[in-house]
PDB file of C-alpha atoms and ligand atoms in Angstrom:
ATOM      1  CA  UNK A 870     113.158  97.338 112.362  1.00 88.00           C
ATOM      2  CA  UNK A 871     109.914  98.133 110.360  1.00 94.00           C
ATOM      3  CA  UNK A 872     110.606 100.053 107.655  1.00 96.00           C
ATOM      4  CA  UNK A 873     108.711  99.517 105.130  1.00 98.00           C
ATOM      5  CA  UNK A 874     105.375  98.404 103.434  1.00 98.00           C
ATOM      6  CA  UNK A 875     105.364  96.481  99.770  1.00 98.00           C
ATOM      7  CA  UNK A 876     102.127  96.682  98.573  1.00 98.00           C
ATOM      8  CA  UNK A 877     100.301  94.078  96.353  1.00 98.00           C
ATOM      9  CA  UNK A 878      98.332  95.946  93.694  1.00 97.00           C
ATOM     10  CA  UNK A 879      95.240  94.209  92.564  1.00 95.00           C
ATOM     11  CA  UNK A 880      92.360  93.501  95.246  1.00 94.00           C
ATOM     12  CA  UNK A 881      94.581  95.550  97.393  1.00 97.00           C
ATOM     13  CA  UNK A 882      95.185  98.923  95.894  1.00 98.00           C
ATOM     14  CA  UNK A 883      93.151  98.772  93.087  1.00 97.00           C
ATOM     15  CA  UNK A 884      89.805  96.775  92.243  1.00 95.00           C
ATOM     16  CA  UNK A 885      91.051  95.306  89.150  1.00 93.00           C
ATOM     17  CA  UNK A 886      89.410  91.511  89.753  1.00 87.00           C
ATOM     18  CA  UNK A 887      86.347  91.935  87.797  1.00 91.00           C
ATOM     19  CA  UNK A 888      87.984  93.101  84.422  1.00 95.00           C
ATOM     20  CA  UNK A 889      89.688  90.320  85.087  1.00 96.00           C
ATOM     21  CA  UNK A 890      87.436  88.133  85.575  1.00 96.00           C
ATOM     22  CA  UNK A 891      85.156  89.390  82.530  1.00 97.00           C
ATOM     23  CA  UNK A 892      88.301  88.755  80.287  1.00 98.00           C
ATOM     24  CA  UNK A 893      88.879  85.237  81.362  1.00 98.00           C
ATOM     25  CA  UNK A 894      84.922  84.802  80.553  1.00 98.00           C
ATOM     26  CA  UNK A 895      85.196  86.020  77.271  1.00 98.00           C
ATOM     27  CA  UNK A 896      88.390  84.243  75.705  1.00 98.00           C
ATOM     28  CA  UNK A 897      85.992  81.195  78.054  1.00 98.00           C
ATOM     29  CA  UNK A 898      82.833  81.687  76.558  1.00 98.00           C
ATOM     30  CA  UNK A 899      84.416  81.616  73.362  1.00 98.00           C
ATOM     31  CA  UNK A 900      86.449  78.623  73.112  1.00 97.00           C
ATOM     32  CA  UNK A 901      83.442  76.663  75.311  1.00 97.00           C
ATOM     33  CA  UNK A 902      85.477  76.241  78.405  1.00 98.00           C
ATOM     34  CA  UNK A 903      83.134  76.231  81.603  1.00 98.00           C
ATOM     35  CA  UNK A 904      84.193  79.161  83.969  1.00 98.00           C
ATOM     36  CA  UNK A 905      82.832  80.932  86.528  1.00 97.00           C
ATOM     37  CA  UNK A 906      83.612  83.145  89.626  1.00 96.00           C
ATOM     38  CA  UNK A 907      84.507  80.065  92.204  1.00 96.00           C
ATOM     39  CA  UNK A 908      87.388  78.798  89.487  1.00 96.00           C
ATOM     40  CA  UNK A 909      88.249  83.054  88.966  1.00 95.00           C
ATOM     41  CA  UNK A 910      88.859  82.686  93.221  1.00 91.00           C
ATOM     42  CA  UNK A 911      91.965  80.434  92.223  1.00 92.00           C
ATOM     43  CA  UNK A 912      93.821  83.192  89.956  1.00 93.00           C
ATOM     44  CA  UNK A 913      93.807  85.585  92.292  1.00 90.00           C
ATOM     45  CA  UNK A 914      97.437  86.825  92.995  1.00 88.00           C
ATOM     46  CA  UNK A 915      98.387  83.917  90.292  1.00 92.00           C
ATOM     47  CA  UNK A 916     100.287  84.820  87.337  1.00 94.00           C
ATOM     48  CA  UNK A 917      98.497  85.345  83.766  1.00 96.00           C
ATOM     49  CA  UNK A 918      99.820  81.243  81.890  1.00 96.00           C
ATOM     50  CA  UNK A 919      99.503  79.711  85.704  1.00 95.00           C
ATOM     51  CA  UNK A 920      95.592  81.250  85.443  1.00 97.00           C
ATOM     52  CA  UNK A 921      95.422  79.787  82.121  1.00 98.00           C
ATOM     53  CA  UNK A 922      96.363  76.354  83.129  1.00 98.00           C
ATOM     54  CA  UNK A 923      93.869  76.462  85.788  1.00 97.00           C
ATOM     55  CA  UNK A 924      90.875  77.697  83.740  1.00 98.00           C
ATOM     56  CA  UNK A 925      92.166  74.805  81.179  1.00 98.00           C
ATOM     57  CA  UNK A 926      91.369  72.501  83.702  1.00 98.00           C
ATOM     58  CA  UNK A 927      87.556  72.209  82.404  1.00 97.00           C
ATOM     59  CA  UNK A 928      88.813  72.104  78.941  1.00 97.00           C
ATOM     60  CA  UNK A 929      87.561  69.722  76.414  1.00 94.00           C
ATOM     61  CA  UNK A 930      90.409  69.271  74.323  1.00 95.00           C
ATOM     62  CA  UNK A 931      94.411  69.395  74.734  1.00 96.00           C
ATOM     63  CA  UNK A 932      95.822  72.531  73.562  1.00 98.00           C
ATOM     64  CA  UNK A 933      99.419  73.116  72.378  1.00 98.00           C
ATOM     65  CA  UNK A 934     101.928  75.628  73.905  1.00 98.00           C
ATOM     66  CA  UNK A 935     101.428  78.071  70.607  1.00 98.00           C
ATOM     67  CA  UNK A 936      97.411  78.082  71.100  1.00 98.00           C
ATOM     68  CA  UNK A 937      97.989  78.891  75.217  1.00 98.00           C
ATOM     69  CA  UNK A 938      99.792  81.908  73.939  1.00 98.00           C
ATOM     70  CA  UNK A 939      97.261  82.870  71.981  1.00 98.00           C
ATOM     71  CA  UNK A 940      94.609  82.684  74.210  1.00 98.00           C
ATOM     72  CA  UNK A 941      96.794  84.635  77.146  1.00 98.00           C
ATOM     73  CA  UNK A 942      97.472  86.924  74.755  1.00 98.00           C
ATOM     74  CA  UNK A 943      93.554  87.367  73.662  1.00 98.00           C
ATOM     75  CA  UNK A 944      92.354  87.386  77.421  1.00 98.00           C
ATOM     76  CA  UNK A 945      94.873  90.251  77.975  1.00 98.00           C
ATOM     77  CA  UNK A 946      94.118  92.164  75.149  1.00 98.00           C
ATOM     78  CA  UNK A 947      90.744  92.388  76.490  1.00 98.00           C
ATOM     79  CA  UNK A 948      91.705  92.906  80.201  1.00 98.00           C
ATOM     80  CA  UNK A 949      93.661  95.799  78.852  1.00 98.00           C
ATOM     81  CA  UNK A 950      90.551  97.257  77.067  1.00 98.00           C
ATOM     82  CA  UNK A 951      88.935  97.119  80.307  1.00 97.00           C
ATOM     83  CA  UNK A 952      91.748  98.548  81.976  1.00 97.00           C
ATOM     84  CA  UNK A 953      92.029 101.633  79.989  1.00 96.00           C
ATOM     85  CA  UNK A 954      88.387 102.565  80.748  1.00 96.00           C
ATOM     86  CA  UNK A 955      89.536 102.823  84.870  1.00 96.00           C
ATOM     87  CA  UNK A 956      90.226 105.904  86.449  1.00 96.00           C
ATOM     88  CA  UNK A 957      90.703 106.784  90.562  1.00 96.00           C
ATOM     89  CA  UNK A 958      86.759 105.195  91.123  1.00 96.00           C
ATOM     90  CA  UNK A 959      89.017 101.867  90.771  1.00 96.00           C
ATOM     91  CA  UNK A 960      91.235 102.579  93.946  1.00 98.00           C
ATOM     92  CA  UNK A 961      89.646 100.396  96.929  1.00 97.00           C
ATOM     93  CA  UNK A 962      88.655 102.216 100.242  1.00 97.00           C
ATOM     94  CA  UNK A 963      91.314 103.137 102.527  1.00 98.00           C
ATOM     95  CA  UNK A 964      94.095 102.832 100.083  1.00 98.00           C
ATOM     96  CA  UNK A 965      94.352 106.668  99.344  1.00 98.00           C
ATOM     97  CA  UNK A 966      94.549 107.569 103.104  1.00 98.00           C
ATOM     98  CA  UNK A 967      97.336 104.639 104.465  1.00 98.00           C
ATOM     99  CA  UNK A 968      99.723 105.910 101.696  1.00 98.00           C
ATOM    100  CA  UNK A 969      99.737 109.558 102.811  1.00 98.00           C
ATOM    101  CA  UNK A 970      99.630 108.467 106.829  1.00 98.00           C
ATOM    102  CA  UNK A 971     102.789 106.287 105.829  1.00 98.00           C
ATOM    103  CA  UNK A 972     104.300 109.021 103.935  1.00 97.00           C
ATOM    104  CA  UNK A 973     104.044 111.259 107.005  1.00 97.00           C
ATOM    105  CA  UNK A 974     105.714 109.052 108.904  1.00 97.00           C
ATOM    106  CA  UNK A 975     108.570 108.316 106.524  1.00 97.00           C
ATOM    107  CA  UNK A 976     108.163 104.650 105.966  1.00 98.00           C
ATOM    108  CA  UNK A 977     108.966 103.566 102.024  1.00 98.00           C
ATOM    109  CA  UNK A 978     106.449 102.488  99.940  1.00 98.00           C
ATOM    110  CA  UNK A 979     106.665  99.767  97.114  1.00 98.00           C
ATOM    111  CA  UNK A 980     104.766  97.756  94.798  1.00 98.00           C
ATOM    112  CA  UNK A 981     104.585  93.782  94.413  1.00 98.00           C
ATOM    113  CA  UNK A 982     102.481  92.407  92.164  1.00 97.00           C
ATOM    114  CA  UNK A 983     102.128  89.538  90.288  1.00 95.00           C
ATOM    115  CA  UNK A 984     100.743  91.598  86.997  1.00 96.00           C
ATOM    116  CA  UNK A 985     102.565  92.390  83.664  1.00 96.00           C
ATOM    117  CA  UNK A 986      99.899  95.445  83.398  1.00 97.00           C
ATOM    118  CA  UNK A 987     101.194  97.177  86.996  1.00 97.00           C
ATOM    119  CA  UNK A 988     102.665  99.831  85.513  1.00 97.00           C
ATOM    120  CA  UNK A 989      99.345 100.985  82.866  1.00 97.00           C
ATOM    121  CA  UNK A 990      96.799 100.221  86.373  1.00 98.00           C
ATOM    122  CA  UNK A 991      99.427 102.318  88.548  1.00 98.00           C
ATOM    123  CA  UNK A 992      99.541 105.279  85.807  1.00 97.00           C
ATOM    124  CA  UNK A 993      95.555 104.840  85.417  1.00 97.00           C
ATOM    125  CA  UNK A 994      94.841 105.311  88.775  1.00 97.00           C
ATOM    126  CA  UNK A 995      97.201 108.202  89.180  1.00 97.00           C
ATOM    127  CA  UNK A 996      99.618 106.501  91.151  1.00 98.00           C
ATOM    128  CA  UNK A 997     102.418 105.847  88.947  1.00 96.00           C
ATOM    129  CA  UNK A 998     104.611 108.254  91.147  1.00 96.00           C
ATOM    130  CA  UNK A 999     103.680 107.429  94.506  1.00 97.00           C
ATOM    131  CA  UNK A1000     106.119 104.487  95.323  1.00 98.00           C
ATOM    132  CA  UNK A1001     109.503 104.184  96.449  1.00 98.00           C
ATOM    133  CA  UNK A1002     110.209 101.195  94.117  1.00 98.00           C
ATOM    134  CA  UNK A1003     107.767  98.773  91.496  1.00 98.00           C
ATOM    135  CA  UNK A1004     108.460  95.029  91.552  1.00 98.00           C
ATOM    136  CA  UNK A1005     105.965  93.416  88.889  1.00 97.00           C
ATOM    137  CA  UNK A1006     105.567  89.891  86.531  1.00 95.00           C
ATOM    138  CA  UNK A1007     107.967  91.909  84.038  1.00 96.00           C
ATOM    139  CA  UNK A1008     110.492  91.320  86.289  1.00 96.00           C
ATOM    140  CA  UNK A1009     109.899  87.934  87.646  1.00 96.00           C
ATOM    141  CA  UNK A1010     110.679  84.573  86.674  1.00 92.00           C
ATOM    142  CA  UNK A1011     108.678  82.715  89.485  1.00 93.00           C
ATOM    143  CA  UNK A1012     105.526  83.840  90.590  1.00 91.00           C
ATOM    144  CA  UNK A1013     103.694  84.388  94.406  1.00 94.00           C
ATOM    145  CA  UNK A1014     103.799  82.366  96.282  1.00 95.00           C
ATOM    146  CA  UNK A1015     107.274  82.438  95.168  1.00 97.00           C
ATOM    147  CA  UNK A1016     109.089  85.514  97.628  1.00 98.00           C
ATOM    148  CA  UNK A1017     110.742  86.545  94.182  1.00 98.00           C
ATOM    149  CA  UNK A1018     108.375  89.871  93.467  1.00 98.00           C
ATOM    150  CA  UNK A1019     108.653  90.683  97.524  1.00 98.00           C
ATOM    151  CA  UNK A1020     112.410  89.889  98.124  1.00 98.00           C
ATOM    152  CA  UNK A1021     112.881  92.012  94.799  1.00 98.00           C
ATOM    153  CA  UNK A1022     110.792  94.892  95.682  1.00 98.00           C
ATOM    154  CA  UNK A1023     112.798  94.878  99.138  1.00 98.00           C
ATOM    155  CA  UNK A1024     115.937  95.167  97.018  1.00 98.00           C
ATOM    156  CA  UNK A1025     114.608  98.249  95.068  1.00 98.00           C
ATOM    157  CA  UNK A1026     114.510  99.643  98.248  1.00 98.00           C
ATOM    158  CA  UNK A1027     117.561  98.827  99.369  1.00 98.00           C
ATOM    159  CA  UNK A1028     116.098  97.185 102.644  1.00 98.00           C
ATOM    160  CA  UNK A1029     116.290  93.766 104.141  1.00 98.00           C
ATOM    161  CA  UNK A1030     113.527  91.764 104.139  1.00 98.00           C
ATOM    162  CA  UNK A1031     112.860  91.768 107.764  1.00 97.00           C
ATOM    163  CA  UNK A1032     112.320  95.329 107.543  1.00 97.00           C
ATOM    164  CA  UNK A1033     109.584  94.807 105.303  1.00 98.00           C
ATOM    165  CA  UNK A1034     105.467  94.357 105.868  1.00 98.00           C
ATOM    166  CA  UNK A1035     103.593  93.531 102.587  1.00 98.00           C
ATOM    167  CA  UNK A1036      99.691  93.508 102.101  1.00 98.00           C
ATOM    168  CA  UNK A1037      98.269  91.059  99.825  1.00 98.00           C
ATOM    169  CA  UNK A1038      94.807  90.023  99.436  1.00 96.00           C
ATOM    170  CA  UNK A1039      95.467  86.499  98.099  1.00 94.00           C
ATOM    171  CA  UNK A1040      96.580  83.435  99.991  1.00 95.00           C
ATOM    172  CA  UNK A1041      99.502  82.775  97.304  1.00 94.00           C
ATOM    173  CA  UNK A1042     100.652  86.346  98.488  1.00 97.00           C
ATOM    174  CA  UNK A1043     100.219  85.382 101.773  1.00 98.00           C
ATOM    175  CA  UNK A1044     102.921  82.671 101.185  1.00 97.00           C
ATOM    176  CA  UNK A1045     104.928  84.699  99.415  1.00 98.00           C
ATOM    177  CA  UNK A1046     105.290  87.200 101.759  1.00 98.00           C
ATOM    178  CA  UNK A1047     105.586  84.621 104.298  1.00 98.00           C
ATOM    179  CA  UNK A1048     108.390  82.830 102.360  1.00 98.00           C
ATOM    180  CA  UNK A1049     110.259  86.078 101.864  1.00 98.00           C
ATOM    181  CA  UNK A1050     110.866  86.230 105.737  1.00 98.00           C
ATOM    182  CA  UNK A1051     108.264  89.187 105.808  1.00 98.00           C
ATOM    183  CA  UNK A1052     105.721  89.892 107.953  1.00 97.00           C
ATOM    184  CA  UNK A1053     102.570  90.636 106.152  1.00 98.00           C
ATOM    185  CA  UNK A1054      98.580  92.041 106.671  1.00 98.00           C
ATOM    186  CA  UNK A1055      95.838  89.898 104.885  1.00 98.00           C
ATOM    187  CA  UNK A1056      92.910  91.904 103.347  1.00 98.00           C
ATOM    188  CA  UNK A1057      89.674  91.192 101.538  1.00 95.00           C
ATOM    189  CA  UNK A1058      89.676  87.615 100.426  1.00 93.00           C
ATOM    190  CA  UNK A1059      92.597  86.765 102.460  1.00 96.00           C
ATOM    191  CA  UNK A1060      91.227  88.399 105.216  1.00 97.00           C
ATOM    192  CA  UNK A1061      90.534  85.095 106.987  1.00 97.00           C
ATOM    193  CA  UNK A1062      94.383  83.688 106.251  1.00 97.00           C
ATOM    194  CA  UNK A1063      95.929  82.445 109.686  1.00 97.00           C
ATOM    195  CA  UNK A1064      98.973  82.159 108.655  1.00 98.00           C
ATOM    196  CA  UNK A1065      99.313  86.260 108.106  1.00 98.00           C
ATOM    197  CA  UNK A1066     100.438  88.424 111.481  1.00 97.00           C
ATOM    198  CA  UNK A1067      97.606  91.029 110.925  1.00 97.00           C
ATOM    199  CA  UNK A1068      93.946  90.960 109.099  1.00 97.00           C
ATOM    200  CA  UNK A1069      91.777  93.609 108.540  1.00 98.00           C
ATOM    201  CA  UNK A1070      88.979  93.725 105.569  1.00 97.00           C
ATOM    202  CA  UNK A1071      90.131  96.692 104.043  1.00 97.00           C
ATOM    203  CA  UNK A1072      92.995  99.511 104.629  1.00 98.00           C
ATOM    204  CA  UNK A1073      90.347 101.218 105.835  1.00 98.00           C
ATOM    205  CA  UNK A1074      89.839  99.054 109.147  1.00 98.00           C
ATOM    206  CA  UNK A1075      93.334  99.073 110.288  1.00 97.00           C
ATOM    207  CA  UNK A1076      95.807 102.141 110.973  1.00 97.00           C
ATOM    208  CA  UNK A1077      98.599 100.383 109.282  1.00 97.00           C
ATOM    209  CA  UNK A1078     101.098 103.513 109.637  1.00 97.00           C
ATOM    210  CA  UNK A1079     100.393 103.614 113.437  1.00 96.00           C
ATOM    211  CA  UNK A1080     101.105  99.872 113.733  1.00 95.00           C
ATOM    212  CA  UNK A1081     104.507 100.484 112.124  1.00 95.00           C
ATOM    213  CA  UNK A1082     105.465 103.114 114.269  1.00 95.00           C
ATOM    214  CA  UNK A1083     104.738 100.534 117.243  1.00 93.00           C
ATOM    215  CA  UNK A1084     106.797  98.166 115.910  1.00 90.00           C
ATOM    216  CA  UNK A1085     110.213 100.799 115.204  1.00 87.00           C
TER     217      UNK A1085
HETATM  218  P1  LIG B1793      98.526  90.081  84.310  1.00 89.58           P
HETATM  219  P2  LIG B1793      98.442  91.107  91.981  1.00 89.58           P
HETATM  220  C1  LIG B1793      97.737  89.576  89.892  1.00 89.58           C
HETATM  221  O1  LIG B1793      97.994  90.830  90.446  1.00 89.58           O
HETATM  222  C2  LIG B1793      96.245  89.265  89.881  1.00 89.58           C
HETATM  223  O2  LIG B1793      95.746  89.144  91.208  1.00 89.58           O
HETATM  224  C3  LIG B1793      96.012  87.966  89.150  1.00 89.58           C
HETATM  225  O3  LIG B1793      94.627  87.683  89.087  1.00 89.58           O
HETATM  226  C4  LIG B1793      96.601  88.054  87.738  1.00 89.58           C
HETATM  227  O4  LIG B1793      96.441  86.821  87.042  1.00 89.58           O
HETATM  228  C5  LIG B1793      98.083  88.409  87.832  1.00 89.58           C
HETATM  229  O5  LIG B1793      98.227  89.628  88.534  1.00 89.58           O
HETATM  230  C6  LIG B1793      98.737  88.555  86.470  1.00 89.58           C
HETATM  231  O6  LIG B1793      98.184  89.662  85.821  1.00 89.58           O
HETATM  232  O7  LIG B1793      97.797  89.141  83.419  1.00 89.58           O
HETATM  233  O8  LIG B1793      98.014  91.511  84.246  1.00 89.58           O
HETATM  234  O9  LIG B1793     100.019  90.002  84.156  1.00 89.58           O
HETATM  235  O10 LIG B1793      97.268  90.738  92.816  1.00 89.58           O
HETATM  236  O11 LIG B1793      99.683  90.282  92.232  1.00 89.58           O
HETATM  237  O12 LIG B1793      98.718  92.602  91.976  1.00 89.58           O
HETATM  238 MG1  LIG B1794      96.170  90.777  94.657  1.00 89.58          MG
END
């Protein structure tokens, strides 16, 4: 039975894509690696050294294990700058309104992202005590579309995963939820994913809460 819906935070929740984005340009621009917003398409919903290795791609030279640290470590210093600046104008339409319709109709509410910064974007946003339970890449060893964040979100919630729907806006998510025995709703740039049960382009265009209810 339906229980529950594990939300993926950035791109679903949360615009956060662009700060990311302009903080992969920067540490980029300055180390003369070619990147643009076709390769940032590939990190969505992939974790922060697995986005590195992609962007590295289009590198020049080889760079040691120490000097991917560092530049992990400088992109996120500035994605955190960026992140600090947001405030509610950052939550994405429809997200608001499906989290109190789901409330109403008792169904638990938890977060799985892929991000190290989940809790900072949840408590910018003002949203840092809306959710049941927070599964994030601080608790994680293998990211989406590894089930790991889902199945452990699920377990926060003391709720098999069958019970579970998550929404995810990246095809790695997609897996993920897929691979956790979930059923799952694509949105924005996963929108188009076949191999999710339901796809709507934003919470807005879909009564999620009313779909659960269906399905109880
Ligand atoms: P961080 P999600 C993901 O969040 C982003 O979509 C992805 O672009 C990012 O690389 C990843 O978090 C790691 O983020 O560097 O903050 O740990 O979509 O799973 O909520
Ligand atoms: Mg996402």
């Amino acid at each position: 039975m339906m229980k529950a819906v594990i939300f993926d935070l950035d791109g679903v929740l949360v615009t956060t894509d662009n700060s990311h984005y302009l903080a992969w340009k920067q540490m980029a621009d300055e180390e003369g690696i070619p990147f643009d917003r076709e390769i940032n398409e590939r990190l969505r919903g992939v974790s922060r050294m697995e986005s590195l290795e992609i962007i590295l791609e289009k590198a020049v030279k080889p760079y040691t294990s120490e000097q991917k640290n560092e530049l992990a470590q400088r992109k996120n210093g500035y994605y955190v700058q960026l992140i600090q600046q947001m405030g509610e104008e950052a939550i994405l339409p429809g997200a608001l309104d499906t989290i109190a319709q789901l409330k109403e109709k008792g169904i638990k509410m938890a977060i799985g992202s892929s991000s190290k910064n989940a809790p900072t974007i949840l408590k910018q946003v003002g949203m840092d005590k809306v959710f049941d339970a927070v599964a994030d890449g601080n608790q994680i060893k293998n990211s989406k579309p590894a089930p790991d964040v889902f199945l452990l979100a699920a377990e926060l919630m003391n709720l098999p995963a069958e019970d579970c729907l998550v929404v995810e806006d990246a095809d790695a998510g997609v897996e993920a939820a897929i691979n956790a025995g979930m059923k799952v709703l694509a949105v924005g740039f996963a929108a188009g994913n076949q191999k999710a049960h339901l796809h709507a382009d934003t919470l807005k265009d879909i009564n999620l809460a009313e779909w659960i209810v269906k399905q109880q």
